[in-house]
Amino acid sequence: MTANATNNTKNKGFLAVAALGYFVLGMIGTSFAIAPGYASPGFPAAGCAVACLLWSDRTAWPAILVGSFALNLAISLMHQDTGGPATLIAAGIAVGSTFQALAAAWLVERGVGDGWRSLENVSDVVRTLALAGPVACLVSATAGVSILYAAGAIQGAEYVYSWWNWWSGDALGVMVMLPL
């Protein structure tokens, strides 16, 4: 087996573990979710996604997309919503989650450089957590809640609360899981 083939096999294994990790951590996070079950006050999968993208030089994004899609499709199935809109909602949320993790990785790489790898000084820790957490988590919360609203899964009166819960859950998940 050549070195390139070995690296390709390792990469596929990493992608499978990353997708499964996102799914499992997402299921744990959504066990605390508010109705309709998409926004959680603590979502460790968001931190897992950022870590996977940082350590893989952003090549693990397909794993985040697949893990998030599977997670959100499972949420729809738990609510016995199996129609086309459920699949579109799951796909839209997966794209938002993937873009959020990509944005977080990009922001951390630009704002912290290689300091995120060791997190040895306070300024690297604070910048990494701030950029990957509260700043980047604006992406998925806005995309996800907007998709739920457009699909009729939440009403206008629920938008702000759902957005806040989604954003804070993702930000908390990133700030807890990423350093680990």
mmCIF file with all atom_site columns, C-alpha atoms in Angstrom:
data_model
loop_
_atom_site.group_PDB
_atom_site.id
_atom_site.type_symbol
_atom_site.label_atom_id
_atom_site.label_alt_id
_atom_site.label_comp_id
_atom_site.label_asym_id
_atom_site.label_entity_id
_atom_site.label_seq_id
_atom_site.pdbx_PDB_ins_code
_atom_site.Cartn_x
_atom_site.Cartn_y
_atom_site.Cartn_z
_atom_site.occupancy
_atom_site.B_iso_or_equiv
_atom_site.pdbx_formal_charge
_atom_site.auth_seq_id
_atom_site.auth_comp_id
_atom_site.auth_asym_id
_atom_site.auth_atom_id
_atom_site.pdbx_PDB_model_num
ATOM 1   C CA . MET A 1 1   ? 0.000   0.000  0.000  1.00 0.00 ? 1   MET A CA 1
ATOM 2   C CA . THR A 1 2   ? 1.417   3.399  -0.933 1.00 0.00 ? 2   THR A CA 1
ATOM 3   C CA . ALA A 1 3   ? 1.752   6.275  1.492  1.00 0.00 ? 3   ALA A CA 1
ATOM 4   C CA . ASN A 1 4   ? -0.932  8.206  -0.389 1.00 0.00 ? 4   ASN A CA 1
ATOM 5   C CA . ALA A 1 5   ? -3.357  5.268  -0.178 1.00 0.00 ? 5   ALA A CA 1
ATOM 6   C CA . THR A 1 6   ? -2.620  4.889  3.545  1.00 0.00 ? 6   THR A CA 1
ATOM 7   C CA . ASN A 1 7   ? -3.303  8.584  4.156  1.00 0.00 ? 7   ASN A CA 1
ATOM 8   C CA . ASN A 1 8   ? -6.517  8.345  2.132  1.00 0.00 ? 8   ASN A CA 1
ATOM 9   C CA . THR A 1 9   ? -7.683  5.392  4.250  1.00 0.00 ? 9   THR A CA 1
ATOM 10  C CA . LYS A 1 10  ? -6.848  7.253  7.468  1.00 0.00 ? 10  LYS A CA 1
ATOM 11  C CA . ASN A 1 11  ? -8.693  10.321 6.180  1.00 0.00 ? 11  ASN A CA 1
ATOM 12  C CA . LYS A 1 12  ? -11.811 8.252  5.419  1.00 0.00 ? 12  LYS A CA 1
ATOM 13  C CA . GLY A 1 13  ? -11.639 6.783  8.910  1.00 0.00 ? 13  GLY A CA 1
ATOM 14  C CA . PHE A 1 14  ? -11.324 10.245 10.425 1.00 0.00 ? 14  PHE A CA 1
ATOM 15  C CA . LEU A 1 15  ? -14.292 11.479 8.383  1.00 0.00 ? 15  LEU A CA 1
ATOM 16  C CA . ALA A 1 16  ? -16.428 8.571  9.544  1.00 0.00 ? 16  ALA A CA 1
ATOM 17  C CA . VAL A 1 17  ? -15.484 9.160  13.187 1.00 0.00 ? 17  VAL A CA 1
ATOM 18  C CA . ALA A 1 18  ? -16.102 12.909 12.830 1.00 0.00 ? 18  ALA A CA 1
ATOM 19  C CA . ALA A 1 19  ? -19.574 12.371 11.308 1.00 0.00 ? 19  ALA A CA 1
ATOM 20  C CA . LEU A 1 20  ? -20.487 9.821  13.958 1.00 0.00 ? 20  LEU A CA 1
ATOM 21  C CA . GLY A 1 21  ? -19.094 12.052 16.721 1.00 0.00 ? 21  GLY A CA 1
ATOM 22  C CA . TYR A 1 22  ? -21.160 14.988 15.477 1.00 0.00 ? 22  TYR A CA 1
ATOM 23  C CA . PHE A 1 23  ? -24.273 12.816 15.358 1.00 0.00 ? 23  PHE A CA 1
ATOM 24  C CA . VAL A 1 24  ? -23.804 11.331 18.847 1.00 0.00 ? 24  VAL A CA 1
ATOM 25  C CA . LEU A 1 25  ? -22.899 14.639 20.491 1.00 0.00 ? 25  LEU A CA 1
ATOM 26  C CA . GLY A 1 26  ? -25.789 16.245 18.628 1.00 0.00 ? 26  GLY A CA 1
ATOM 27  C CA . MET A 1 27  ? -28.222 13.659 19.983 1.00 0.00 ? 27  MET A CA 1
ATOM 28  C CA . ILE A 1 28  ? -26.946 14.361 23.484 1.00 0.00 ? 28  ILE A CA 1
ATOM 29  C CA . GLY A 1 29  ? -27.328 18.091 22.951 1.00 0.00 ? 29  GLY A CA 1
ATOM 30  C CA . THR A 1 30  ? -30.812 17.852 21.480 1.00 0.00 ? 30  THR A CA 1
ATOM 31  C CA . SER A 1 31  ? -31.989 15.837 24.461 1.00 0.00 ? 31  SER A CA 1
ATOM 32  C CA . PHE A 1 32  ? -32.132 19.260 26.167 1.00 0.00 ? 32  PHE A CA 1
ATOM 33  C CA . ALA A 1 33  ? -33.814 20.979 23.212 1.00 0.00 ? 33  ALA A CA 1
ATOM 34  C CA . ILE A 1 34  ? -36.937 23.082 23.252 1.00 0.00 ? 34  ILE A CA 1
ATOM 35  C CA . ALA A 1 35  ? -39.802 22.326 20.874 1.00 0.00 ? 35  ALA A CA 1
ATOM 36  C CA . PRO A 1 36  ? -39.647 21.643 17.944 1.00 0.00 ? 36  PRO A CA 1
ATOM 37  C CA . GLY A 1 37  ? -36.403 19.968 19.035 1.00 0.00 ? 37  GLY A CA 1
ATOM 38  C CA . TYR A 1 38  ? -33.780 21.726 16.941 1.00 0.00 ? 38  TYR A CA 1
ATOM 39  C CA . ALA A 1 39  ? -32.431 24.438 19.296 1.00 0.00 ? 39  ALA A CA 1
ATOM 40  C CA . SER A 1 40  ? -30.631 23.295 22.426 1.00 0.00 ? 40  SER A CA 1
ATOM 41  C CA . PRO A 1 41  ? -29.254 25.324 25.348 1.00 0.00 ? 41  PRO A CA 1
ATOM 42  C CA . GLY A 1 42  ? -26.054 23.267 25.136 1.00 0.00 ? 42  GLY A CA 1
ATOM 43  C CA . PHE A 1 43  ? -24.847 21.744 21.873 1.00 0.00 ? 43  PHE A CA 1
ATOM 44  C CA . PRO A 1 44  ? -21.454 20.003 22.149 1.00 0.00 ? 44  PRO A CA 1
ATOM 45  C CA . ALA A 1 45  ? -21.528 18.909 18.498 1.00 0.00 ? 45  ALA A CA 1
ATOM 46  C CA . ALA A 1 46  ? -20.808 22.508 17.475 1.00 0.00 ? 46  ALA A CA 1
ATOM 47  C CA . GLY A 1 47  ? -17.501 22.381 19.350 1.00 0.00 ? 47  GLY A CA 1
ATOM 48  C CA . CYS A 1 48  ? -16.693 18.969 17.917 1.00 0.00 ? 48  CYS A CA 1
ATOM 49  C CA . ALA A 1 49  ? -17.289 20.337 14.405 1.00 0.00 ? 49  ALA A CA 1
ATOM 50  C CA . VAL A 1 50  ? -14.880 23.239 14.888 1.00 0.00 ? 50  VAL A CA 1
ATOM 51  C CA . ALA A 1 51  ? -12.205 20.979 16.387 1.00 0.00 ? 51  ALA A CA 1
ATOM 52  C CA . CYS A 1 52  ? -12.517 18.501 13.516 1.00 0.00 ? 52  CYS A CA 1
ATOM 53  C CA . LEU A 1 53  ? -12.158 21.250 10.934 1.00 0.00 ? 53  LEU A CA 1
ATOM 54  C CA . LEU A 1 54  ? -9.207  22.865 12.671 1.00 0.00 ? 54  LEU A CA 1
ATOM 55  C CA . TRP A 1 55  ? -7.298  19.607 13.083 1.00 0.00 ? 55  TRP A CA 1
ATOM 56  C CA . SER A 1 56  ? -8.063  18.454 9.531  1.00 0.00 ? 56  SER A CA 1
ATOM 57  C CA . ASP A 1 57  ? -7.145  21.762 7.866  1.00 0.00 ? 57  ASP A CA 1
ATOM 58  C CA . ARG A 1 58  ? -10.857 22.123 7.056  1.00 0.00 ? 58  ARG A CA 1
ATOM 59  C CA . THR A 1 59  ? -10.977 18.933 4.960  1.00 0.00 ? 59  THR A CA 1
ATOM 60  C CA . ALA A 1 60  ? -13.456 17.262 7.328  1.00 0.00 ? 60  ALA A CA 1
ATOM 61  C CA . TRP A 1 61  ? -16.335 19.545 6.299  1.00 0.00 ? 61  TRP A CA 1
ATOM 62  C CA . PRO A 1 62  ? -18.167 16.707 4.477  1.00 0.00 ? 62  PRO A CA 1
ATOM 63  C CA . ALA A 1 63  ? -18.280 14.776 7.767  1.00 0.00 ? 63  ALA A CA 1
ATOM 64  C CA . ILE A 1 64  ? -19.915 17.717 9.520  1.00 0.00 ? 64  ILE A CA 1
ATOM 65  C CA . LEU A 1 65  ? -22.420 18.052 6.686  1.00 0.00 ? 65  LEU A CA 1
ATOM 66  C CA . VAL A 1 66  ? -23.315 14.338 6.821  1.00 0.00 ? 66  VAL A CA 1
ATOM 67  C CA . GLY A 1 67  ? -23.389 14.180 10.633 1.00 0.00 ? 67  GLY A CA 1
ATOM 68  C CA . SER A 1 68  ? -25.607 17.254 10.886 1.00 0.00 ? 68  SER A CA 1
ATOM 69  C CA . PHE A 1 69  ? -27.936 16.077 8.127  1.00 0.00 ? 69  PHE A CA 1
ATOM 70  C CA . ALA A 1 70  ? -28.325 12.667 9.770  1.00 0.00 ? 70  ALA A CA 1
ATOM 71  C CA . LEU A 1 71  ? -28.925 14.285 13.156 1.00 0.00 ? 71  LEU A CA 1
ATOM 72  C CA . ASN A 1 72  ? -31.584 16.683 11.908 1.00 0.00 ? 72  ASN A CA 1
ATOM 73  C CA . LEU A 1 73  ? -33.278 13.992 9.836  1.00 0.00 ? 73  LEU A CA 1
ATOM 74  C CA . ALA A 1 74  ? -33.384 11.828 12.977 1.00 0.00 ? 74  ALA A CA 1
ATOM 75  C CA . ILE A 1 75  ? -34.976 14.722 14.879 1.00 0.00 ? 75  ILE A CA 1
ATOM 76  C CA . SER A 1 76  ? -37.631 14.977 12.176 1.00 0.00 ? 76  SER A CA 1
ATOM 77  C CA . LEU A 1 77  ? -38.267 11.234 12.352 1.00 0.00 ? 77  LEU A CA 1
ATOM 78  C CA . MET A 1 78  ? -38.627 11.425 16.145 1.00 0.00 ? 78  MET A CA 1
ATOM 79  C CA . HIS A 1 79  ? -41.373 13.982 15.556 1.00 0.00 ? 79  HIS A CA 1
ATOM 80  C CA . GLN A 1 80  ? -42.871 11.672 12.894 1.00 0.00 ? 80  GLN A CA 1
ATOM 81  C CA . ASP A 1 81  ? -42.303 14.290 10.233 1.00 0.00 ? 81  ASP A CA 1
ATOM 82  C CA . THR A 1 82  ? -41.060 12.317 7.253  1.00 0.00 ? 82  THR A CA 1
ATOM 83  C CA . GLY A 1 83  ? -42.142 14.469 4.315  1.00 0.00 ? 83  GLY A CA 1
ATOM 84  C CA . GLY A 1 84  ? -40.121 16.472 1.835  1.00 0.00 ? 84  GLY A CA 1
ATOM 85  C CA . PRO A 1 85  ? -40.020 19.583 4.041  1.00 0.00 ? 85  PRO A CA 1
ATOM 86  C CA . ALA A 1 86  ? -38.333 17.567 6.809  1.00 0.00 ? 86  ALA A CA 1
ATOM 87  C CA . THR A 1 87  ? -35.566 16.546 4.422  1.00 0.00 ? 87  THR A CA 1
ATOM 88  C CA . LEU A 1 88  ? -35.162 20.121 3.187  1.00 0.00 ? 88  LEU A CA 1
ATOM 89  C CA . ILE A 1 89  ? -35.057 21.423 6.769  1.00 0.00 ? 89  ILE A CA 1
ATOM 90  C CA . ALA A 1 90  ? -32.405 18.835 7.680  1.00 0.00 ? 90  ALA A CA 1
ATOM 91  C CA . ALA A 1 91  ? -30.365 19.724 4.598  1.00 0.00 ? 91  ALA A CA 1
ATOM 92  C CA . GLY A 1 92  ? -30.628 23.454 5.241  1.00 0.00 ? 92  GLY A CA 1
ATOM 93  C CA . ILE A 1 93  ? -29.608 23.117 8.870  1.00 0.00 ? 93  ILE A CA 1
ATOM 94  C CA . ALA A 1 94  ? -26.706 20.852 7.871  1.00 0.00 ? 94  ALA A CA 1
ATOM 95  C CA . VAL A 1 95  ? -25.440 23.460 5.418  1.00 0.00 ? 95  VAL A CA 1
ATOM 96  C CA . GLY A 1 96  ? -25.724 26.168 8.096  1.00 0.00 ? 96  GLY A CA 1
ATOM 97  C CA . SER A 1 97  ? -23.895 24.029 10.647 1.00 0.00 ? 97  SER A CA 1
ATOM 98  C CA . THR A 1 98  ? -21.136 23.247 8.167  1.00 0.00 ? 98  THR A CA 1
ATOM 99  C CA . PHE A 1 99  ? -20.699 26.897 7.194  1.00 0.00 ? 99  PHE A CA 1
ATOM 100 C CA . GLN A 1 100 ? -20.587 27.816 10.870 1.00 0.00 ? 100 GLN A CA 1
ATOM 101 C CA . ALA A 1 101 ? -17.764 25.337 11.541 1.00 0.00 ? 101 ALA A CA 1
ATOM 102 C CA . LEU A 1 102 ? -15.908 26.518 8.429  1.00 0.00 ? 102 LEU A CA 1
ATOM 103 C CA . ALA A 1 103 ? -16.319 30.149 9.494  1.00 0.00 ? 103 ALA A CA 1
ATOM 104 C CA . ALA A 1 104 ? -15.098 29.324 12.998 1.00 0.00 ? 104 ALA A CA 1
ATOM 105 C CA . ALA A 1 105 ? -12.020 27.518 11.684 1.00 0.00 ? 105 ALA A CA 1
ATOM 106 C CA . TRP A 1 106 ? -11.244 30.368 9.295  1.00 0.00 ? 106 TRP A CA 1
ATOM 107 C CA . LEU A 1 107 ? -11.676 33.019 12.001 1.00 0.00 ? 107 LEU A CA 1
ATOM 108 C CA . VAL A 1 108 ? -9.498  31.111 14.473 1.00 0.00 ? 108 VAL A CA 1
ATOM 109 C CA . GLU A 1 109 ? -6.758  30.465 11.917 1.00 0.00 ? 109 GLU A CA 1
ATOM 110 C CA . ARG A 1 110 ? -6.720  34.161 10.927 1.00 0.00 ? 110 ARG A CA 1
ATOM 111 C CA . GLY A 1 111 ? -7.179  35.597 14.407 1.00 0.00 ? 111 GLY A CA 1
ATOM 112 C CA . VAL A 1 112 ? -4.984  33.276 16.449 1.00 0.00 ? 112 VAL A CA 1
ATOM 113 C CA . GLY A 1 113 ? -2.585  31.679 13.974 1.00 0.00 ? 113 GLY A CA 1
ATOM 114 C CA . ASP A 1 114 ? -1.145  28.409 15.278 1.00 0.00 ? 114 ASP A CA 1
ATOM 115 C CA . GLY A 1 115 ? -1.772  29.427 18.902 1.00 0.00 ? 115 GLY A CA 1
ATOM 116 C CA . TRP A 1 116 ? -5.030  27.469 18.901 1.00 0.00 ? 116 TRP A CA 1
ATOM 117 C CA . ARG A 1 117 ? -3.054  24.211 18.698 1.00 0.00 ? 117 ARG A CA 1
ATOM 118 C CA . SER A 1 118 ? -1.602  24.517 22.193 1.00 0.00 ? 118 SER A CA 1
ATOM 119 C CA . LEU A 1 119 ? -3.701  27.226 23.871 1.00 0.00 ? 119 LEU A CA 1
ATOM 120 C CA . GLU A 1 120 ? -0.717  28.001 26.097 1.00 0.00 ? 120 GLU A CA 1
ATOM 121 C CA . ASN A 1 121 ? -1.343  31.685 26.705 1.00 0.00 ? 121 ASN A CA 1
ATOM 122 C CA . VAL A 1 122 ? -4.473  33.468 27.851 1.00 0.00 ? 122 VAL A CA 1
ATOM 123 C CA . SER A 1 123 ? -4.815  35.680 24.794 1.00 0.00 ? 123 SER A CA 1
ATOM 124 C CA . ASP A 1 124 ? -4.848  32.647 22.457 1.00 0.00 ? 124 ASP A CA 1
ATOM 125 C CA . VAL A 1 125 ? -7.485  30.960 24.610 1.00 0.00 ? 125 VAL A CA 1
ATOM 126 C CA . VAL A 1 126 ? -9.722  34.027 24.755 1.00 0.00 ? 126 VAL A CA 1
ATOM 127 C CA . ARG A 1 127 ? -9.416  34.811 21.036 1.00 0.00 ? 127 ARG A CA 1
ATOM 128 C CA . THR A 1 128 ? -9.977  31.180 20.018 1.00 0.00 ? 128 THR A CA 1
ATOM 129 C CA . LEU A 1 129 ? -13.051 30.765 22.179 1.00 0.00 ? 129 LEU A CA 1
ATOM 130 C CA . ALA A 1 130 ? -14.511 34.164 21.277 1.00 0.00 ? 130 ALA A CA 1
ATOM 131 C CA . LEU A 1 131 ? -14.033 33.755 17.530 1.00 0.00 ? 131 LEU A CA 1
ATOM 132 C CA . ALA A 1 132 ? -15.123 30.124 17.327 1.00 0.00 ? 132 ALA A CA 1
ATOM 133 C CA . GLY A 1 133 ? -17.925 30.511 19.866 1.00 0.00 ? 133 GLY A CA 1
ATOM 134 C CA . PRO A 1 134 ? -20.009 33.693 20.094 1.00 0.00 ? 134 PRO A CA 1
ATOM 135 C CA . VAL A 1 135 ? -18.849 35.177 16.768 1.00 0.00 ? 135 VAL A CA 1
ATOM 136 C CA . ALA A 1 136 ? -19.006 32.165 14.430 1.00 0.00 ? 136 ALA A CA 1
ATOM 137 C CA . CYS A 1 137 ? -22.121 30.746 16.093 1.00 0.00 ? 137 CYS A CA 1
ATOM 138 C CA . LEU A 1 138 ? -24.133 33.612 14.626 1.00 0.00 ? 138 LEU A CA 1
ATOM 139 C CA . VAL A 1 139 ? -24.095 31.644 11.354 1.00 0.00 ? 139 VAL A CA 1
ATOM 140 C CA . SER A 1 140 ? -25.935 28.448 12.267 1.00 0.00 ? 140 SER A CA 1
ATOM 141 C CA . ALA A 1 141 ? -28.408 30.113 14.619 1.00 0.00 ? 141 ALA A CA 1
ATOM 142 C CA . THR A 1 142 ? -29.462 32.585 11.959 1.00 0.00 ? 142 THR A CA 1
ATOM 143 C CA . ALA A 1 143 ? -29.582 30.005 9.161  1.00 0.00 ? 143 ALA A CA 1
ATOM 144 C CA . GLY A 1 144 ? -31.280 27.288 11.203 1.00 0.00 ? 144 GLY A CA 1
ATOM 145 C CA . VAL A 1 145 ? -33.983 29.403 12.801 1.00 0.00 ? 145 VAL A CA 1
ATOM 146 C CA . SER A 1 146 ? -34.678 31.171 9.503  1.00 0.00 ? 146 SER A CA 1
ATOM 147 C CA . ILE A 1 147 ? -35.112 27.787 7.804  1.00 0.00 ? 147 ILE A CA 1
ATOM 148 C CA . LEU A 1 148 ? -37.460 26.598 10.561 1.00 0.00 ? 148 LEU A CA 1
ATOM 149 C CA . TYR A 1 149 ? -39.472 29.800 10.276 1.00 0.00 ? 149 TYR A CA 1
ATOM 150 C CA . ALA A 1 150 ? -39.662 29.612 6.467  1.00 0.00 ? 150 ALA A CA 1
ATOM 151 C CA . ALA A 1 151 ? -40.799 25.983 6.688  1.00 0.00 ? 151 ALA A CA 1
ATOM 152 C CA . GLY A 1 152 ? -43.483 26.843 9.247  1.00 0.00 ? 152 GLY A CA 1
ATOM 153 C CA . ALA A 1 153 ? -41.879 24.740 11.989 1.00 0.00 ? 153 ALA A CA 1
ATOM 154 C CA . ILE A 1 154 ? -41.792 27.801 14.280 1.00 0.00 ? 154 ILE A CA 1
ATOM 155 C CA . GLN A 1 155 ? -43.967 30.897 14.376 1.00 0.00 ? 155 GLN A CA 1
ATOM 156 C CA . GLY A 1 156 ? -42.782 34.487 14.186 1.00 0.00 ? 156 GLY A CA 1
ATOM 157 C CA . ALA A 1 157 ? -43.271 34.969 17.922 1.00 0.00 ? 157 ALA A CA 1
ATOM 158 C CA . GLU A 1 158 ? -40.857 32.089 18.597 1.00 0.00 ? 158 GLU A CA 1
ATOM 159 C CA . TYR A 1 159 ? -38.123 33.336 16.260 1.00 0.00 ? 159 TYR A CA 1
ATOM 160 C CA . VAL A 1 160 ? -36.093 35.465 18.678 1.00 0.00 ? 160 VAL A CA 1
ATOM 161 C CA . TYR A 1 161 ? -36.296 32.971 21.547 1.00 0.00 ? 161 TYR A CA 1
ATOM 162 C CA . SER A 1 162 ? -35.369 30.068 19.262 1.00 0.00 ? 162 SER A CA 1
ATOM 163 C CA . TRP A 1 163 ? -32.513 32.070 17.760 1.00 0.00 ? 163 TRP A CA 1
ATOM 164 C CA . TRP A 1 164 ? -31.162 33.013 21.207 1.00 0.00 ? 164 TRP A CA 1
ATOM 165 C CA . ASN A 1 165 ? -31.420 29.424 22.441 1.00 0.00 ? 165 ASN A CA 1
ATOM 166 C CA . TRP A 1 166 ? -29.696 28.087 19.290 1.00 0.00 ? 166 TRP A CA 1
ATOM 167 C CA . TRP A 1 167 ? -26.906 30.667 19.355 1.00 0.00 ? 167 TRP A CA 1
ATOM 168 C CA . SER A 1 168 ? -26.221 30.324 23.069 1.00 0.00 ? 168 SER A CA 1
ATOM 169 C CA . GLY A 1 169 ? -26.319 26.515 22.871 1.00 0.00 ? 169 GLY A CA 1
ATOM 170 C CA . ASP A 1 170 ? -23.865 26.415 19.981 1.00 0.00 ? 170 ASP A CA 1
ATOM 171 C CA . ALA A 1 171 ? -21.596 29.024 21.589 1.00 0.00 ? 171 ALA A CA 1
ATOM 172 C CA . LEU A 1 172 ? -21.581 27.129 24.880 1.00 0.00 ? 172 LEU A CA 1
ATOM 173 C CA . GLY A 1 173 ? -20.939 23.853 23.057 1.00 0.00 ? 173 GLY A CA 1
ATOM 174 C CA . VAL A 1 174 ? -17.966 25.362 21.257 1.00 0.00 ? 174 VAL A CA 1
ATOM 175 C CA . MET A 1 175 ? -16.504 26.972 24.365 1.00 0.00 ? 175 MET A CA 1
ATOM 176 C CA . VAL A 1 176 ? -16.773 23.723 26.355 1.00 0.00 ? 176 VAL A CA 1
ATOM 177 C CA . MET A 1 177 ? -15.806 21.154 23.714 1.00 0.00 ? 177 MET A CA 1
ATOM 178 C CA . LEU A 1 178 ? -13.211 22.945 21.597 1.00 0.00 ? 178 LEU A CA 1
ATOM 179 C CA . PRO A 1 179 ? -10.519 23.159 24.299 1.00 0.00 ? 179 PRO A CA 1
ATOM 180 C CA . LEU A 1 180 ? -10.979 19.475 25.083 1.00 0.00 ? 180 LEU A CA 1
#
